[in-house]
């Protein structure tokens, strides 16, 4: 097993800029993760069966991504959840690079929430190819804290795990943040000291060196669970703001409201350099990428990428691209994001962060993609959840968004499942190419078809780790 495959395995002796003599989990700097971790060998991928024609529980799958392996590009293992109907969505680690200064911690457990059930699973990932369920936090334990619908899991310094929660126990607004203990995975209670003006919740990112956390907004679980309804947008039931928090005091400090330019701001990605006080959020419905930043002690924002809707003969209205996921490479040079309704994944050079430059895109599936199959497999859905290799040379994605939204916009996913695909990235040339030999068809998953969703690497990745 390589260091990259060892969830907690790493030494810091080769990092001259960040010596501290303590071997905690992860990597001391983003550059250390990018250059010292080695190529990914396996991937953890969510497999969801909620709303499908198969009556079976969700699972966490293990995909072989080692090109030298005889099982390359195959789903080599699955761990089914003990209950049906969880809708696994996003997951995270018990410990990561944010706690690399803390002796005694190990990156060896995955925290796997059920978005629809509010059940939280703790998986032992000490052997990446032999995942097992260690503990389950039942929904009733979560509801005791008047929270539901867990979403983003981040490991944070000092032995804690924070999970953004999108609803109260009734599935209504405003939600909040649940804190777990890293040692025994017990619930500490709410992370936040107050909610301030926060009325909705979704994703978040934090930058401890600058004492800040930034969170975004989707909607109440009762609003988005049944599917998307434009009337809900017009009724103000979807978010248009991000929130600035004091990381140390856990107090809400400020709301940045985007209005029509920032409807449904989903994934939040700050730059990996811990000295930076800027990042991006993808406004799904407005199809804008918004840069937020702190300057002279004040937070502000600007639209830096504005995409146009397109006419389609089967739609009564112009089809928005619908930016559903984005990520920043570990060297902070490139921004990638997916347009789930149009069907393309884009690569921007963000060396000049306020002026992103489109360098390449790949069409695959969707309503406008010329390519509707890869290696004989029909593409159900379109580029959605993204994950980049640590060295920035391979971009992977899956094609499912959320069960009820899938069934509304790409109903074939409910019958056939979805795919995991890959592109080779050439960062020195600023381009990428679809790998037409790599396809993992979750329609062939053991026990029946599944929706492929979020991807994580053993050893961490550019959407799980934060640096102090």
Coordinates of C-alpha atoms in Angstrom, one line a residue:
X1 CA 0.0 0.0 0.0
X2 CA 1.4 3.4 -1.0
X3 CA 1.3 6.5 1.2
X4 CA -1.5 7.8 -1.0
X5 CA -3.5 4.7 -0.2
X6 CA -2.9 5.0 3.5
X7 CA -5.6 7.1 4.9
X8 CA -3.5 8.3 7.8
X9 CA -0.1 7.4 6.6
X10 CA 2.2 10.4 6.0
X11 CA 5.4 11.9 7.3
X12 CA 6.2 15.6 7.1
X13 CA 10.0 15.4 6.9
X14 CA 10.1 16.6 3.3
X15 CA 8.4 19.9 3.8
X16 CA 11.0 22.5 4.4
X17 CA 8.5 25.3 4.7
X18 CA 6.4 23.8 7.3
X19 CA 8.4 21.9 9.8
X20 CA 6.7 21.1 13.1
X21 CA 7.9 17.6 14.1
X22 CA 4.4 16.2 14.5
X23 CA 3.1 13.4 12.3
X24 CA -0.7 14.0 12.2
X25 CA -3.0 13.0 9.4
X26 CA -2.7 14.5 5.9
X27 CA -0.2 16.8 4.4
X28 CA 1.4 20.0 5.8
X29 CA 0.7 22.0 2.6
X30 CA -1.3 21.7 -0.6
X31 CA 1.9 21.5 -2.5
X32 CA 3.0 18.5 -0.3
X33 CA -0.3 16.7 -1.1
X34 CA 0.1 17.4 -4.8
X35 CA 3.7 16.3 -5.2
X36 CA 4.3 13.7 -2.5
X37 CA 1.1 11.7 -2.4
X38 CA 1.4 9.5 -5.4
X39 CA -1.2 8.5 -7.9
X40 CA -4.6 7.5 -6.7
X41 CA -5.2 3.7 -6.8
X42 CA -8.8 3.4 -5.6
X43 CA -11.8 5.7 -5.3
X44 CA -14.6 5.7 -2.9
X45 CA -17.9 6.5 -4.8
X46 CA -21.4 6.9 -3.5
X47 CA -24.0 4.5 -5.0
X48 CA -27.6 5.7 -4.4
X49 CA -30.7 3.6 -5.0
X50 CA -33.4 6.0 -3.7
X51 CA -36.1 6.5 -6.3
X52 CA -34.8 3.7 -8.5
X53 CA -36.5 0.6 -9.9
X54 CA -34.4 -1.6 -7.6
X55 CA -35.5 -2.1 -4.0
X56 CA -32.1 -2.1 -2.3
X57 CA -30.1 0.1 0.1
X58 CA -27.5 2.7 -1.0
X59 CA -23.8 1.7 -0.8
X60 CA -20.3 3.1 -0.8
X61 CA -18.4 1.6 -3.7
X62 CA -14.7 1.0 -4.2
X63 CA -13.6 1.7 -7.8
X64 CA -10.2 0.5 -9.0
X65 CA -8.4 3.4 -10.7
X66 CA -5.0 1.8 -10.9
X67 CA -4.2 1.4 -14.7
X68 CA -1.7 -1.4 -13.8
X69 CA -4.4 -3.4 -12.1
X70 CA -6.3 -6.3 -13.8
X71 CA -9.6 -4.8 -12.4
X72 CA -8.9 -1.2 -13.6
X73 CA -12.1 0.8 -14.1
X74 CA -14.2 -1.8 -12.3
X75 CA -16.4 -1.5 -9.2
X76 CA -14.4 -4.0 -7.0
X77 CA -16.3 -3.7 -3.8
X78 CA -19.4 -2.3 -2.2
X79 CA -20.5 -1.7 1.4
X80 CA -24.3 -1.6 1.6
X81 CA -25.9 0.5 4.2
X82 CA -28.1 -1.3 6.8
X83 CA -31.2 0.6 5.9
X84 CA -33.0 1.6 2.6
X85 CA -33.8 5.1 1.6
X86 CA -30.8 7.0 3.0
X87 CA -29.9 8.9 -0.1
X88 CA -26.2 9.1 0.6
X89 CA -24.9 12.3 -0.9
X90 CA -21.7 13.9 0.3
X91 CA -19.2 12.4 2.7
X92 CA -15.9 13.3 4.5
X93 CA -13.1 12.2 6.8
X94 CA -12.8 12.0 10.5
X95 CA -9.4 13.8 10.2
X96 CA -7.5 15.5 7.4
X97 CA -4.7 17.9 6.7
X98 CA -6.3 20.6 8.9
X99 CA -5.2 18.6 11.9
X100 CA -1.8 17.6 10.6
X101 CA -0.3 19.4 13.5
X102 CA -2.1 17.1 16.0
X103 CA -0.3 14.1 17.1
X104 CA -2.2 10.9 17.5
X105 CA -4.9 11.4 14.9
X106 CA -5.3 9.1 11.9
X107 CA -7.3 9.5 8.7
X108 CA -9.1 6.2 8.9
X109 CA -12.8 6.7 9.1
X110 CA -15.3 8.0 6.5
X111 CA -18.3 9.9 7.8
X112 CA -21.2 9.0 5.4
X113 CA -24.5 10.9 5.9
X114 CA -27.9 10.0 4.5
X115 CA -29.3 13.2 3.1
X116 CA -32.9 12.0 3.1
X117 CA -32.8 9.8 6.2
X118 CA -30.6 12.0 8.5
X119 CA -28.8 8.8 9.4
X120 CA -25.0 9.2 9.7
X121 CA -22.7 6.1 9.1
X122 CA -19.2 5.8 10.4
X123 CA -17.1 3.5 8.1
X124 CA -13.7 2.1 8.9
X125 CA -11.5 2.9 5.9
X126 CA -8.2 1.9 7.4
X127 CA -8.0 -0.7 4.5
X128 CA -9.3 1.2 1.4
X129 CA -10.4 -2.0 -0.4
X130 CA -12.0 -3.5 2.7
X131 CA -14.5 -0.8 3.9
X132 CA -16.7 -1.8 6.8
X133 CA -19.5 -0.1 8.8
X134 CA -18.3 0.6 12.4
X135 CA -21.2 2.6 13.8
X136 CA -24.5 4.2 12.8
X137 CA -25.9 7.4 14.3
X138 CA -29.6 7.0 14.0
X139 CA -31.9 9.8 12.9
X140 CA -33.5 10.1 16.3
X141 CA -30.2 11.1 17.8
X142 CA -29.8 13.8 15.2
X143 CA -33.4 15.1 15.6
X144 CA -32.8 15.6 19.3
X145 CA -30.7 18.6 18.3
X146 CA -33.5 19.9 16.1
X147 CA -31.5 19.2 12.9
X148 CA -31.9 17.0 9.8
X149 CA -30.7 16.5 6.3
X150 CA -26.9 16.3 6.7
X151 CA -24.8 17.5 3.8
X152 CA -21.1 18.6 3.9
X153 CA -18.7 16.8 6.2
X154 CA -15.4 18.5 7.0
X155 CA -12.8 17.4 9.5
X156 CA -11.6 20.4 11.5
X157 CA -8.6 21.0 13.8
X158 CA -8.7 19.8 17.4
X159 CA -10.4 16.5 16.9
X160 CA -13.9 17.6 15.7
X161 CA -16.0 17.0 12.7
X162 CA -18.6 19.5 11.5
X163 CA -21.6 18.6 9.3
X164 CA -23.8 21.2 7.6
X165 CA -27.5 20.4 8.2
X166 CA -30.1 21.7 5.8
X167 CA -33.2 21.5 8.0
X168 CA -34.7 21.3 11.5
X169 CA -36.2 18.0 12.7
X170 CA -39.3 18.7 10.6
X171 CA -37.3 19.2 7.4
X172 CA -38.0 23.0 7.5
X173 CA -35.6 25.9 7.7
X174 CA -33.1 27.0 8.9
X175 CA -30.9 24.0 9.7
X176 CA -27.5 24.6 11.2
X177 CA -24.2 22.7 11.9
X178 CA -23.8 19.5 13.8
X179 CA -20.5 18.8 15.6
X180 CA -19.2 15.3 16.2
X181 CA -16.3 14.1 18.3
X182 CA -13.5 12.6 16.3
X183 CA -12.6 10.0 18.9
X184 CA -15.9 8.2 19.5
X185 CA -18.2 9.9 16.9
X186 CA -20.6 11.1 19.6
X187 CA -22.7 14.2 18.9
X188 CA -21.4 17.2 20.8
X189 CA -24.4 19.4 19.7
X190 CA -24.6 22.5 17.4
X191 CA -21.3 23.9 16.2
X192 CA -22.6 27.5 15.8
X193 CA -23.0 29.9 18.7
X194 CA -25.8 31.7 16.8
X195 CA -27.4 31.6 13.3
X196 CA -27.6 35.3 12.8
X197 CA -29.2 36.1 9.5
X198 CA -28.7 32.6 8.1
X199 CA -32.0 31.3 6.9
X200 CA -30.8 28.4 4.7
X201 CA -27.8 26.1 4.6
X202 CA -25.9 23.9 2.2
X203 CA -22.1 23.7 1.7
X204 CA -19.3 25.4 3.6
X205 CA -15.5 25.9 3.6
X206 CA -13.3 27.4 6.3
X207 CA -9.9 29.1 6.4
X208 CA -8.6 28.9 9.9
X209 CA -5.6 31.1 9.3
X210 CA -8.0 34.0 8.6
X211 CA -10.6 33.0 11.2
X212 CA -13.4 32.6 8.7
X213 CA -15.9 30.1 7.5
X214 CA -18.2 30.7 4.4
X215 CA -21.4 28.8 3.9
X216 CA -24.0 28.7 1.1
X217 CA -27.7 28.0 0.6
X218 CA -29.9 25.5 -1.1
X219 CA -33.4 25.3 0.4
X220 CA -35.5 23.5 3.0
X221 CA -35.5 19.7 2.7
X222 CA -39.3 19.8 2.3
X223 CA -38.8 22.1 -0.7
X224 CA -36.1 20.1 -2.7
X225 CA -37.0 16.6 -1.6
X226 CA -39.9 16.2 -4.1
X227 CA -38.0 17.7 -7.0
X228 CA -37.5 21.1 -8.6
X229 CA -40.4 23.5 -9.1
X230 CA -39.8 27.0 -10.6
X231 CA -42.7 28.3 -8.6
X232 CA -40.6 27.6 -5.4
X233 CA -37.9 29.9 -6.8
X234 CA -40.4 32.6 -7.5
X235 CA -41.7 32.2 -4.0
X236 CA -38.3 32.8 -2.6
X237 CA -37.9 29.2 -1.3
X238 CA -34.3 28.8 -2.8
X239 CA -31.2 30.6 -1.6
X240 CA -29.3 33.5 -3.1
X241 CA -26.7 34.3 -0.4
X242 CA -23.5 33.2 1.3
X243 CA -22.7 33.7 4.9
X244 CA -19.5 34.8 6.6
X245 CA -18.8 33.3 10.0
X246 CA -16.2 33.9 12.8
X247 CA -14.4 30.6 12.9
X248 CA -13.3 31.0 16.5
X249 CA -16.4 32.4 18.2
X250 CA -18.7 30.5 15.8
X251 CA -20.8 33.5 15.3
X252 CA -22.6 34.6 12.1
X253 CA -21.0 37.9 11.1
X254 CA -22.3 38.9 7.6
X255 CA -24.6 37.9 4.7
X256 CA -23.6 38.6 1.1
X257 CA -26.8 38.6 -1.0
X258 CA -26.5 38.0 -4.7
X259 CA -30.1 38.3 -5.8
X260 CA -30.9 37.2 -9.4
X261 CA -27.2 36.9 -10.2
X262 CA -26.7 34.2 -7.6
X263 CA -29.7 31.9 -7.3
X264 CA -29.1 28.6 -5.6
X265 CA -25.4 29.0 -4.6
X266 CA -24.2 25.5 -4.0
X267 CA -20.6 24.3 -3.6
X268 CA -18.1 26.7 -1.8
X269 CA -14.4 26.3 -2.7
X270 CA -11.8 28.6 -1.2
X271 CA -8.3 28.7 -2.5
X272 CA -6.1 26.0 -1.0
X273 CA -3.3 28.4 -0.1
X274 CA -4.1 29.1 3.6
X275 CA -2.9 32.6 3.1
X276 CA -5.7 33.4 0.6
X277 CA -9.0 35.0 1.6
X278 CA -11.0 34.3 -1.6
X279 CA -12.9 31.5 -3.3
X280 CA -15.7 30.7 -5.6
X281 CA -19.3 29.5 -5.3
X282 CA -21.3 28.1 -8.2
X283 CA -24.8 29.6 -8.5
X284 CA -26.6 26.7 -10.0
X285 CA -29.8 28.3 -11.4
X286 CA -28.2 31.6 -12.3
X287 CA -25.4 29.7 -13.9
X288 CA -22.8 32.1 -12.6
X289 CA -19.5 31.5 -10.9
X290 CA -19.2 34.1 -8.2
X291 CA -15.8 35.1 -6.6
X292 CA -16.0 36.2 -3.0
X293 CA -13.1 37.8 -1.3
X294 CA -11.9 39.8 1.7
X295 CA -10.1 43.1 1.0
X296 CA -9.0 45.6 3.6
X297 CA -11.1 43.8 6.2
X298 CA -14.3 43.9 4.1
X299 CA -16.0 41.0 2.3
X300 CA -17.3 41.5 -1.2
X301 CA -18.3 39.5 -4.3
X302 CA -18.4 39.7 -8.1
X303 CA -19.7 37.5 -10.9
X304 CA -16.6 36.3 -12.8
X305 CA -18.2 33.7 -15.1
X306 CA -21.7 34.2 -16.6
X307 CA -23.1 31.4 -18.7
X308 CA -26.1 31.8 -21.1
X309 CA -29.2 29.6 -21.3
X310 CA -29.9 27.8 -24.6
X311 CA -33.1 27.1 -26.5
X312 CA -34.0 23.4 -26.7
X313 CA -37.0 22.0 -28.8
X314 CA -38.2 19.9 -25.8
X315 CA -38.2 22.7 -23.3
X316 CA -40.7 25.5 -22.9
X317 CA -38.0 27.8 -21.6
X318 CA -34.3 28.4 -22.3
X319 CA -32.3 25.7 -20.6
X320 CA -29.9 27.0 -18.0
X321 CA -26.5 25.3 -17.8
X322 CA -27.1 24.5 -14.1
X323 CA -23.6 24.7 -12.5
X324 CA -23.9 21.9 -9.9
X325 CA -20.3 21.3 -8.8
X326 CA -16.9 23.0 -9.0
X327 CA -13.4 22.5 -7.6
X328 CA -10.0 24.2 -7.6
X329 CA -6.8 22.3 -8.3
X330 CA -4.4 22.0 -5.4
X331 CA -2.0 24.5 -7.0
X332 CA -4.9 27.0 -7.2
X333 CA -4.3 27.4 -11.0
X334 CA -7.4 25.8 -12.5
X335 CA -11.1 25.9 -11.7
X336 CA -13.3 23.1 -13.1
X337 CA -17.1 23.0 -13.0
X338 CA -19.9 21.0 -14.4
X339 CA -23.0 22.2 -16.3
X340 CA -25.5 19.4 -15.6
X341 CA -28.3 20.4 -17.8
X342 CA -26.2 21.4 -20.8
X343 CA -23.8 18.5 -20.6
X344 CA -20.3 19.9 -20.4
X345 CA -17.5 20.1 -17.9
X346 CA -15.2 23.2 -18.1
X347 CA -11.6 24.0 -17.3
X348 CA -10.7 27.7 -16.5
X349 CA -7.3 29.1 -15.8
X350 CA -7.7 31.2 -12.6
X351 CA -4.1 32.3 -12.2
X352 CA -5.7 35.8 -12.3
X353 CA -8.5 34.9 -9.9
X354 CA -10.7 37.8 -10.8
X355 CA -10.5 37.1 -14.5
X356 CA -10.9 33.4 -15.1
X357 CA -10.0 32.3 -18.7
X358 CA -11.8 29.3 -20.3
X359 CA -9.1 27.0 -21.6
X360 CA -11.1 23.8 -22.5
X361 CA -14.3 21.9 -22.1
X362 CA -15.6 18.4 -22.7
X363 CA -19.2 17.5 -23.8
X364 CA -20.6 14.2 -22.5
X365 CA -24.3 13.5 -22.2
X366 CA -26.8 16.2 -21.2
X367 CA -29.3 18.1 -23.4
X368 CA -26.7 19.5 -25.8
X369 CA -23.7 17.1 -25.7
X370 CA -22.7 15.6 -29.1
X371 CA -21.4 12.6 -27.3
X372 CA -24.1 10.5 -25.7
X373 CA -22.1 7.2 -25.1
X374 CA -18.6 6.2 -24.0
X375 CA -17.2 2.8 -24.9
X376 CA -20.6 1.5 -25.7
X377 CA -22.2 2.7 -22.5
X378 CA -25.1 5.3 -22.8
X379 CA -24.4 8.4 -20.8
X380 CA -27.4 8.8 -18.5
X381 CA -27.3 12.3 -17.1
X382 CA -24.3 14.6 -17.6
X383 CA -21.1 15.8 -15.8
X384 CA -22.0 16.4 -12.2
X385 CA -19.9 15.6 -9.1
X386 CA -16.2 16.2 -9.9
X387 CA -13.0 15.0 -8.3
X388 CA -9.5 15.9 -9.5
X389 CA -6.4 13.8 -8.9
X390 CA -4.0 15.3 -6.4
X391 CA -1.4 16.0 -9.1
X392 CA -4.0 17.7 -11.2
X393 CA -3.7 15.3 -14.2
X394 CA -6.9 13.3 -14.1
X395 CA -10.4 14.6 -13.7
X396 CA -13.2 12.2 -12.8
X397 CA -16.9 12.8 -12.7
X398 CA -20.2 11.1 -12.1
X399 CA -23.5 11.9 -13.8
X400 CA -26.2 11.8 -11.0
X401 CA -27.4 14.9 -9.0
X402 CA -30.2 14.0 -6.6
X403 CA -32.8 11.2 -6.9
X404 CA -35.9 13.3 -7.4
X405 CA -34.1 15.8 -9.6
X406 CA -32.5 13.0 -11.7
X407 CA -35.9 11.5 -12.2
X408 CA -37.3 14.8 -13.3
X409 CA -34.6 15.8 -15.8
X410 CA -32.9 12.5 -16.7
X411 CA -35.5 9.8 -15.8
X412 CA -33.5 7.1 -17.5
X413 CA -31.1 7.2 -14.5
X414 CA -33.8 5.8 -12.4
X415 CA -33.9 2.6 -14.5
X416 CA -30.4 2.2 -15.8
X417 CA -28.2 4.0 -13.2
X418 CA -25.4 6.4 -14.0
X419 CA -21.7 6.5 -14.9
X420 CA -18.3 7.5 -13.6
X421 CA -16.1 8.9 -16.4
X422 CA -12.6 10.4 -16.6
X423 CA -10.6 12.9 -18.6
X424 CA -6.8 13.2 -18.8
X425 CA -5.8 16.8 -17.9
X426 CA -2.6 18.4 -19.3
X427 CA -2.1 21.4 -16.9
X428 CA 1.1 22.6 -18.6
X429 CA -0.9 22.9 -21.9
X430 CA -4.2 24.0 -20.3
X431 CA -6.3 21.3 -21.9
X432 CA -8.0 18.0 -21.3
X433 CA -9.1 14.9 -23.2
X434 CA -11.9 12.4 -22.5
X435 CA -10.5 9.0 -21.7
X436 CA -12.7 6.8 -23.9
X437 CA -11.4 3.6 -22.3
X438 CA -12.4 4.6 -18.8
X439 CA -16.1 4.1 -17.8
X440 CA -17.6 2.6 -14.7
X441 CA -21.2 1.8 -15.3
X442 CA -23.2 1.8 -12.0
X443 CA -26.0 0.3 -13.9
X444 CA -24.1 -3.0 -13.5
X445 CA -23.5 -2.6 -9.7
X446 CA -24.0 -5.8 -7.6
X447 CA -27.6 -5.9 -6.4
X448 CA -28.9 -3.7 -9.2
X449 CA -28.3 -0.3 -10.8
X450 CA -27.3 2.7 -8.7
X451 CA -26.7 6.5 -9.1
X452 CA -23.0 7.3 -8.9
X453 CA -22.4 10.5 -6.9
X454 CA -19.5 11.9 -4.9
X455 CA -15.9 10.6 -5.3
X456 CA -13.2 10.6 -2.7
X457 CA -9.6 9.4 -2.7
X458 CA -8.1 7.4 0.2
X459 CA -5.5 9.8 1.5
X460 CA -7.5 12.9 0.8
X461 CA -8.3 15.2 -2.1
X462 CA -8.8 18.8 -3.1
X463 CA -12.4 18.9 -1.9
X464 CA -11.9 17.3 1.5
X465 CA -8.8 18.8 2.9
X466 CA -8.2 22.3 4.4
X467 CA -4.9 23.7 5.6
X468 CA -4.1 25.7 8.7

